[in-house]
PDB file of C-alpha atoms in Angstrom:
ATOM      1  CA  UNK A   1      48.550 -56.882  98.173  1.00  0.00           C
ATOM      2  CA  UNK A   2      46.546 -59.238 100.907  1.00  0.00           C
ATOM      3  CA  UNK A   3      49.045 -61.102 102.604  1.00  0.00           C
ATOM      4  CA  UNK A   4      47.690 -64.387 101.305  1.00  0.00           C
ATOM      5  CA  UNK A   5      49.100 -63.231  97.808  1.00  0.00           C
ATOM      6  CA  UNK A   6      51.755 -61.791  98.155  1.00  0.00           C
ATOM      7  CA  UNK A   7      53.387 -64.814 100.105  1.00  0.00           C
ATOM      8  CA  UNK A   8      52.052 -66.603  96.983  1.00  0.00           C
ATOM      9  CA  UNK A   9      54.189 -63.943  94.530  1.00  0.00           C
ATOM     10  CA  UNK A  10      56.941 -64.876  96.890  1.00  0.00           C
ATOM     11  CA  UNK A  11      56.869 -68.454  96.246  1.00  0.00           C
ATOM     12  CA  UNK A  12      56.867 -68.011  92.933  1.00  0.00           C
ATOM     13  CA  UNK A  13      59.993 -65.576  92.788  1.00  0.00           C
ATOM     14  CA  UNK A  14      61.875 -68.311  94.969  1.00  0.00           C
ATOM     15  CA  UNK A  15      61.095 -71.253  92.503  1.00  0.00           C
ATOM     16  CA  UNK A  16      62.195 -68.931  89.380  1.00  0.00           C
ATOM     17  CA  UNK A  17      64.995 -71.492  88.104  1.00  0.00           C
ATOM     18  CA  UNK A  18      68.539 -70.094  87.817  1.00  0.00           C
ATOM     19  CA  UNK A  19      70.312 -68.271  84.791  1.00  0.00           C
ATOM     20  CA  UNK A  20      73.589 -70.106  85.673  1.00  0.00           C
ATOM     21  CA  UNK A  21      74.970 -73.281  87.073  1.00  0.00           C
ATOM     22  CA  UNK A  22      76.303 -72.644  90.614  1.00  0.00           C
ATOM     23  CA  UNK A  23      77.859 -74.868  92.567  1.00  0.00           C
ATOM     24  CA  UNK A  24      76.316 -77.059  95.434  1.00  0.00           C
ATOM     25  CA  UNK A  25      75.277 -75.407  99.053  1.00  0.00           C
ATOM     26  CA  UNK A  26      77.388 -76.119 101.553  1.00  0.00           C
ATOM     27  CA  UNK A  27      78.202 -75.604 105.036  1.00  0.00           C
ATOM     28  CA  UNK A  28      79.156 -71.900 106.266  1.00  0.00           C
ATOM     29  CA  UNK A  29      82.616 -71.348 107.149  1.00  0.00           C
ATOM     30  CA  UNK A  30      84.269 -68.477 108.608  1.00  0.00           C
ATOM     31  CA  UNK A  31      87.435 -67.361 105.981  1.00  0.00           C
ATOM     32  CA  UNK A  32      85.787 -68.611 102.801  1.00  0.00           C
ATOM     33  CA  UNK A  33      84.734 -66.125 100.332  1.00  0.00           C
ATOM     34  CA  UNK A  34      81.136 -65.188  99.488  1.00  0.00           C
ATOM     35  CA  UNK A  35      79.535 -63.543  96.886  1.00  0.00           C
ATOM     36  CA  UNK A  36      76.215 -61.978  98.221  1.00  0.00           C
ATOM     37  CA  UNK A  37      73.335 -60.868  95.387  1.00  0.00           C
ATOM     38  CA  UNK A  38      70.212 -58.866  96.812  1.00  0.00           C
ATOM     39  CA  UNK A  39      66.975 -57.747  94.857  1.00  0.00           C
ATOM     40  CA  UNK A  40      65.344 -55.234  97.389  1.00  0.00           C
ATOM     41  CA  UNK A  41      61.610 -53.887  96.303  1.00  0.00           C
ATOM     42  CA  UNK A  42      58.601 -52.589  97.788  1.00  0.00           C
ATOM     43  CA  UNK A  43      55.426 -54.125  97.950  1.00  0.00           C
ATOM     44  CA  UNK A  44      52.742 -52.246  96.030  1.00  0.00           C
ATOM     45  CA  UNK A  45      49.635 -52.645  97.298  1.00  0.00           C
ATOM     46  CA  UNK A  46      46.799 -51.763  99.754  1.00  0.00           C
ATOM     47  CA  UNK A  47      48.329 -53.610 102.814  1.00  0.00           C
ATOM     48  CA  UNK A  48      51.950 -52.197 102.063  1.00  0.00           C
ATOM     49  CA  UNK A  49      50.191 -48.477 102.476  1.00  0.00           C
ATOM     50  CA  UNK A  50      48.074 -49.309 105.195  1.00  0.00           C
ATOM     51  CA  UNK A  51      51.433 -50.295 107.226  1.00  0.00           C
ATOM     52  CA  UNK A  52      53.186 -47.122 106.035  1.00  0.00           C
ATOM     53  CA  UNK A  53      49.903 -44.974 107.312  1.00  0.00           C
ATOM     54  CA  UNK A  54      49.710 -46.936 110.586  1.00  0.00           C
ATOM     55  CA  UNK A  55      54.118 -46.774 111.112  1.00  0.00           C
ATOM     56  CA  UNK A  56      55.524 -44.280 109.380  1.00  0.00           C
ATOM     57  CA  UNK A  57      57.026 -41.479 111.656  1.00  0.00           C
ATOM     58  CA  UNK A  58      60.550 -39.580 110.866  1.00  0.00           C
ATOM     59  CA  UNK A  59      63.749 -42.168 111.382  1.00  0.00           C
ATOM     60  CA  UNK A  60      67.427 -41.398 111.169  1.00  0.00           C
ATOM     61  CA  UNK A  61      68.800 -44.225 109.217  1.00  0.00           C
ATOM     62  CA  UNK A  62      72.313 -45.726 110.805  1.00  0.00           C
ATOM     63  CA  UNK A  63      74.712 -45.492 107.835  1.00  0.00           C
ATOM     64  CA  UNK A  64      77.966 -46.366 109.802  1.00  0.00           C
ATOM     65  CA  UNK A  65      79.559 -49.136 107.305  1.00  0.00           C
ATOM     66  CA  UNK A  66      81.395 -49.337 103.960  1.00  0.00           C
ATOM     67  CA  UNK A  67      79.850 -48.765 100.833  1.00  0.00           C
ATOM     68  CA  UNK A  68      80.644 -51.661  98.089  1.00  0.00           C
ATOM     69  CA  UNK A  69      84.084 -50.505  96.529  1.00  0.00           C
ATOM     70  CA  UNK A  70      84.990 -49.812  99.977  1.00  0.00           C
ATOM     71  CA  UNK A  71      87.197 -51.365 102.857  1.00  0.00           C
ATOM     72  CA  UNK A  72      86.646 -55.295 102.562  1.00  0.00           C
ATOM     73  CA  UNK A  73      83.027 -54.972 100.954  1.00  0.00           C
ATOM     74  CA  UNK A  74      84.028 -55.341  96.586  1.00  0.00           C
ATOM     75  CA  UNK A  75      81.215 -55.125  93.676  1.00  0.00           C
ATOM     76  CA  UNK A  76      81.206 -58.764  92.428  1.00  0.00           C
ATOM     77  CA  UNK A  77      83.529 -60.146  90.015  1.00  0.00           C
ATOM     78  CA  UNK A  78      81.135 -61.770  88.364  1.00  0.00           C
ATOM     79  CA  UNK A  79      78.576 -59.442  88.738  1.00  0.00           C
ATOM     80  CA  UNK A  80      74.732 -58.864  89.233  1.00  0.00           C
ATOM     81  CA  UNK A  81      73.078 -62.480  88.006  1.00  0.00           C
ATOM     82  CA  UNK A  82      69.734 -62.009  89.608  1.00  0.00           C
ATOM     83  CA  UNK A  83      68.601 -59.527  87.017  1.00  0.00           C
ATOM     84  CA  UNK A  84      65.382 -62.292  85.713  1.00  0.00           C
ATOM     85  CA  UNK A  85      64.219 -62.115  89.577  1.00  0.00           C
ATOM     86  CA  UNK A  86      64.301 -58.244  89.099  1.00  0.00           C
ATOM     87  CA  UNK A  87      62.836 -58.157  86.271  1.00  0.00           C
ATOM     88  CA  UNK A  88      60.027 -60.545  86.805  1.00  0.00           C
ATOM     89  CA  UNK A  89      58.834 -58.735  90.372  1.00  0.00           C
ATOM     90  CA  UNK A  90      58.801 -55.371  87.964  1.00  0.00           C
ATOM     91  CA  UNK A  91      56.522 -57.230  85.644  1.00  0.00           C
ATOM     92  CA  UNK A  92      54.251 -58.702  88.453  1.00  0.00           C
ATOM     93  CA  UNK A  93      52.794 -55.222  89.032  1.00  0.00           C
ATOM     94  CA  UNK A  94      53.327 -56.438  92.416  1.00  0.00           C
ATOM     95  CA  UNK A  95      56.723 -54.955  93.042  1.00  0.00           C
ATOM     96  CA  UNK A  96      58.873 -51.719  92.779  1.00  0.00           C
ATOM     97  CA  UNK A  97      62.651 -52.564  92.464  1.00  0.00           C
ATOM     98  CA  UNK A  98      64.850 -50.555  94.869  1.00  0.00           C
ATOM     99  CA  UNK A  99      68.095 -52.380  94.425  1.00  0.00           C
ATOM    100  CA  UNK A 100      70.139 -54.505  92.756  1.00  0.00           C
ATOM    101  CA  UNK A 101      73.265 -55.085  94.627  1.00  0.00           C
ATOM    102  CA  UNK A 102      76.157 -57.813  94.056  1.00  0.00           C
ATOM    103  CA  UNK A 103      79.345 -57.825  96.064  1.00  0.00           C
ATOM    104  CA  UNK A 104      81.960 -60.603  97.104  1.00  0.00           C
ATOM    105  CA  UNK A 105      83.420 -60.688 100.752  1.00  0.00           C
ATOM    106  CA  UNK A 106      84.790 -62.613 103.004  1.00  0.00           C
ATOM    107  CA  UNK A 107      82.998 -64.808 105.670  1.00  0.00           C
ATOM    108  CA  UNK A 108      83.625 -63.298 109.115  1.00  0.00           C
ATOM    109  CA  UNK A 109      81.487 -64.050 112.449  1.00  0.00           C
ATOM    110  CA  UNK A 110      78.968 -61.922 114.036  1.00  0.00           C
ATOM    111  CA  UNK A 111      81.261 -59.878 116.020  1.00  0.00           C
ATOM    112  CA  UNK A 112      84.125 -59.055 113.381  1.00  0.00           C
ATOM    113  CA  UNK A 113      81.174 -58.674 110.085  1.00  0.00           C
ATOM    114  CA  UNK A 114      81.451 -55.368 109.069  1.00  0.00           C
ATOM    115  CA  UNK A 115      78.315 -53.582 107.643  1.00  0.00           C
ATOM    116  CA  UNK A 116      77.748 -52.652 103.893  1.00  0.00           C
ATOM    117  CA  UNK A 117      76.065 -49.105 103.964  1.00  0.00           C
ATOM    118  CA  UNK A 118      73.072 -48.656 101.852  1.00  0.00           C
ATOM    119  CA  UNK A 119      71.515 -45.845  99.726  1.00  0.00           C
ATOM    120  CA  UNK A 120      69.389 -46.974  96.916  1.00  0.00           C
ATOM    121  CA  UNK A 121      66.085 -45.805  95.423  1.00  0.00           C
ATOM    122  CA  UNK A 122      65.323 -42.479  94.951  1.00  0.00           C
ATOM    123  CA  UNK A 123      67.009 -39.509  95.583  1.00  0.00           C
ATOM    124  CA  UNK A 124      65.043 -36.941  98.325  1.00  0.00           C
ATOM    125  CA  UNK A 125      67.734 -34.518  98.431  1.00  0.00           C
ATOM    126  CA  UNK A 126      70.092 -33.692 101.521  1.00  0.00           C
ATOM    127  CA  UNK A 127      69.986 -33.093 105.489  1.00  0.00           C
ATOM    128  CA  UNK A 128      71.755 -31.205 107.987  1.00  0.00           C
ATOM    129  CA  UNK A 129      74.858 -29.997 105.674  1.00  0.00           C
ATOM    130  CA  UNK A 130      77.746 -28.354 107.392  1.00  0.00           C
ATOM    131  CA  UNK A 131      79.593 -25.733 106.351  1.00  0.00           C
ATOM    132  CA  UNK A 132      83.120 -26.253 105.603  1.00  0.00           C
ATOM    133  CA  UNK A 133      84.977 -24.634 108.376  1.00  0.00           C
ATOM    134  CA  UNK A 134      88.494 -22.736 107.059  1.00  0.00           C
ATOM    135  CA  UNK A 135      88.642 -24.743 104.400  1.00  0.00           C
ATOM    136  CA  UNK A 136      86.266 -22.916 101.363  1.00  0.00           C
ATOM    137  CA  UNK A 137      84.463 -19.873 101.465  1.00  0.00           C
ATOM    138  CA  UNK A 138      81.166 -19.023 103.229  1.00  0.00           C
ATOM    139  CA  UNK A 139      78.192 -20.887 101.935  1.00  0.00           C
ATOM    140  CA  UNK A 140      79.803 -24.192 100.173  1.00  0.00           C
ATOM    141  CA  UNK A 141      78.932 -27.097 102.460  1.00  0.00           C
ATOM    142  CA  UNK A 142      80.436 -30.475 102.470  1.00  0.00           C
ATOM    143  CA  UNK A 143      77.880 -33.266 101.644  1.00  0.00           C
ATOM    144  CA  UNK A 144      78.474 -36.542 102.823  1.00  0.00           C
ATOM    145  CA  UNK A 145      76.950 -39.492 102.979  1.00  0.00           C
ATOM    146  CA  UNK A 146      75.158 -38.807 105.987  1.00  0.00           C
ATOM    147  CA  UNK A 147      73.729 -36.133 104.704  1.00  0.00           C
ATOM    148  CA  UNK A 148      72.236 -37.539 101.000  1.00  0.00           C
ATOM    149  CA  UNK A 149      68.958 -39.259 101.944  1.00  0.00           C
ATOM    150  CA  UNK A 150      67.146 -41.878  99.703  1.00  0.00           C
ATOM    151  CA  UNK A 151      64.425 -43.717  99.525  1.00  0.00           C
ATOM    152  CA  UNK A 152      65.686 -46.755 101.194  1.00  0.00           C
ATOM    153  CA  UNK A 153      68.818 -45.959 103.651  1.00  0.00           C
ATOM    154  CA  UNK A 154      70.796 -47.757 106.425  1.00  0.00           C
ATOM    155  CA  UNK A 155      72.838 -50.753 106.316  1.00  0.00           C
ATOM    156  CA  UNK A 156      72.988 -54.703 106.165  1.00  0.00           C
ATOM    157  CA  UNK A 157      75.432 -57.778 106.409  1.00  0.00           C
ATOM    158  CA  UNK A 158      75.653 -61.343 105.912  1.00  0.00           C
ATOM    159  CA  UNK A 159      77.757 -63.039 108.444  1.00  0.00           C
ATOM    160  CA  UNK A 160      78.740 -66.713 109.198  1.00  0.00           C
ATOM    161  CA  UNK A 161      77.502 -68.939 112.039  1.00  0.00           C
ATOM    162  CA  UNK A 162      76.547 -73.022 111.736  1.00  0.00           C
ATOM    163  CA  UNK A 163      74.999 -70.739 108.629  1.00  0.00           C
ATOM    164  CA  UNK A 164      74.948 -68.001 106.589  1.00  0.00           C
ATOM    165  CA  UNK A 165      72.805 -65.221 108.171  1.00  0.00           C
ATOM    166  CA  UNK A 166      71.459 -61.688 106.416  1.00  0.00           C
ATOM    167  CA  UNK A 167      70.572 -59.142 108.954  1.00  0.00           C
ATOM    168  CA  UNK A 168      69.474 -55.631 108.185  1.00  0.00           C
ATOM    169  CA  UNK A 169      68.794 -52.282 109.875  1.00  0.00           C
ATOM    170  CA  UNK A 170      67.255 -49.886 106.841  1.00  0.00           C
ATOM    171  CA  UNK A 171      64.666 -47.345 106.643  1.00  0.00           C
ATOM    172  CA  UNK A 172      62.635 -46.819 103.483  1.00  0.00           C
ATOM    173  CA  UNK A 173      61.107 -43.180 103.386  1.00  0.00           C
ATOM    174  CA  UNK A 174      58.267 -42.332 102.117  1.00  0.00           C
ATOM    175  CA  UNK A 175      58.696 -39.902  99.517  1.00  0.00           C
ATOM    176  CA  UNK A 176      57.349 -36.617  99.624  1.00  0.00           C
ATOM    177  CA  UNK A 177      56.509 -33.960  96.707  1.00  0.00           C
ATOM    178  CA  UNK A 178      59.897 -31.696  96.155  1.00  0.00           C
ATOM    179  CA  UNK A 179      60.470 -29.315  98.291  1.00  0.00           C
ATOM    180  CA  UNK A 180      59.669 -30.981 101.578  1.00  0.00           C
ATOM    181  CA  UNK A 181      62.129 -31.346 104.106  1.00  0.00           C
ATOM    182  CA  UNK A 182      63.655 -34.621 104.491  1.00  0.00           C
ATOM    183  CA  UNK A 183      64.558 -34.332 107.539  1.00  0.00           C
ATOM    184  CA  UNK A 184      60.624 -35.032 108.284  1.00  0.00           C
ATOM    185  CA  UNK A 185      59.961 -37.647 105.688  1.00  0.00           C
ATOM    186  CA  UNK A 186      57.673 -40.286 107.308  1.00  0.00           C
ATOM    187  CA  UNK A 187      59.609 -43.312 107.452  1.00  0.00           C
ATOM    188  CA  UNK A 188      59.361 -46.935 108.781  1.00  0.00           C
ATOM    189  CA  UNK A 189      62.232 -49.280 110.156  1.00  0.00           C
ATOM    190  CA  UNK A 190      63.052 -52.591 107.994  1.00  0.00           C
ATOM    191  CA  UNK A 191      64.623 -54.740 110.477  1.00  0.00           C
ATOM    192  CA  UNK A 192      65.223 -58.615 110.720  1.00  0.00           C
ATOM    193  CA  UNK A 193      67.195 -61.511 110.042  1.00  0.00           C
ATOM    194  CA  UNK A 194      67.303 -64.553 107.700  1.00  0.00           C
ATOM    195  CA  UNK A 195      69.280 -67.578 107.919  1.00  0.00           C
ATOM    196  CA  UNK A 196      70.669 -68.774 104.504  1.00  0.00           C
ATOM    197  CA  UNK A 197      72.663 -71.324 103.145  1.00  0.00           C
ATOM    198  CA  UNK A 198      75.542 -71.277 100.187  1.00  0.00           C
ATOM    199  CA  UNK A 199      74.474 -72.326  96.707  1.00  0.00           C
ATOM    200  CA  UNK A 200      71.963 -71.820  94.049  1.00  0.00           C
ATOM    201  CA  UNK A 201      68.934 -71.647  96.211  1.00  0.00           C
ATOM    202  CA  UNK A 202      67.153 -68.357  96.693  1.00  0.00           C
ATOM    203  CA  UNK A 203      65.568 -66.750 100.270  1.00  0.00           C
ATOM    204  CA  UNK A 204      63.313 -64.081 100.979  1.00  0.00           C
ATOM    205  CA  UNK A 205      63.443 -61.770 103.727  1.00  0.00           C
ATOM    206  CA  UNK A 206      59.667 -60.683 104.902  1.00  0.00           C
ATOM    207  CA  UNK A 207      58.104 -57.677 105.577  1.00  0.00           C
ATOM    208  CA  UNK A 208      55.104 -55.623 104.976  1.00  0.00           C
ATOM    209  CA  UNK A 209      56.656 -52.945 102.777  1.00  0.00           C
ATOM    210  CA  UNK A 210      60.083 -54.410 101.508  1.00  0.00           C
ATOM    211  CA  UNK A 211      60.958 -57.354 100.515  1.00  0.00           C
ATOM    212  CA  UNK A 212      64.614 -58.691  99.649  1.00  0.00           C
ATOM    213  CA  UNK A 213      65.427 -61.580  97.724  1.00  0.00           C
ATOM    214  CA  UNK A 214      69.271 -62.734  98.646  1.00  0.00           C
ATOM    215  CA  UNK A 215      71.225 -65.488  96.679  1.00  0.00           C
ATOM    216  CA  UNK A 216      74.754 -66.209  98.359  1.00  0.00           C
ATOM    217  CA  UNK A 217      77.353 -68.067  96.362  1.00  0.00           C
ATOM    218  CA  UNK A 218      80.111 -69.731  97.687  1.00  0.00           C
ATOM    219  CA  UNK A 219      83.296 -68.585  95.455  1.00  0.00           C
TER     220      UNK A 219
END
């Protein structure tokens, strides 16, 4: 979509009012806990493939991190309560959902932050398997993480400051037809930083291709 509009669809999702009554923002703090909700889509639209023709080259995403359900990173007690936003980007025309993702944590500093791995979209198959060495017989391989590939890949954290900050590092591929290696899917980096506060307010994270709406809720 032109730029023009689809800052104008963003305004829009931002002003959606709220399913539930959440309390007041406040100030970051490090120690408090934090329950982080994330709509990520992709931008349909002539610009968004003109920026995937003009980018795209093959990317290894970073997946170093915990998954949600692991380590300090837990699926939200309350769970997903963003699913109107989904639903109304999905109606637009405008948007593809990639993810819906809802976990609670506690607020750490930059340094000490750990990531929360991603792997959402669709499935493109796997990469570089290994065979398991003494273990199994010849020709089962052990598939890890690193080695399933999606559609959007790579991690992301929010982390506490004078405020709440998102920062991610993905990689949404471009899918191929079946069949194709992934190891050469075209890909293009999706990279940045927002600064948020606590509370019922929602922000939006920009980019030419995918777009991630983030609510954080102090618990």
């Amino acid at each position: 979509m032109p730029l023009p509009s689809r800052r104008r669809f963003c305004r829009q999702l931002l002003a959606l009012p709220l399913m539930a009554t959440l309390p007041a923002a406040g100030h970051a703090q490090v120690g408090r806990q934090y329950r982080i909700e994330l709509v990520i889509f992709e931008h349909l639209g002539p610009e968004s493939r003109a920026f995937i023709e003009s980018v795209a080259r093959p990317i290894r995403a970073d997946l170093s991190g915990f998954g949600i359900g692991e380590g300090a990173v837990r699926p939200s007690r309350t769970g997903f309560e963003l699913q109107h936003v989904a639903d109304r980007i999905e109606r637009s025309g405008q948007g593809r959902v990639l993810a819906r993702l809802a976990w609670d944590q506690l607020g750490r500093d930059f340094r000490s932050t750990p990531w929360v791995r991603i792997q959402e979209g669709r499935y493109l198959g796997t990469r570089e398997p290994e065979p398991v060495r003494d273990e199994a017989p010849a020709g089962l391989w052990a598939v890890t993480p690193d080695h399933e590939r999606y559609e959007l890949e790579g991690r992301l954290r929010v982390w506490v400051g004078h405020f709440l900050h998102l920062e991610t590092d993905l990689v949404y591929h471009v899918p191929h037809a079946p069949g194709d290696d992934p190891e050469a899917f075209p890909a293009i980096p999706v990279r940045g930083s927002q600064r948020m506060n606590s509370g019922d307010d929602l922000f939006y994270l920009d980019h030419p291709v995918v777009g991630i709406i983030a609510r954080v809720t102090r618990l």
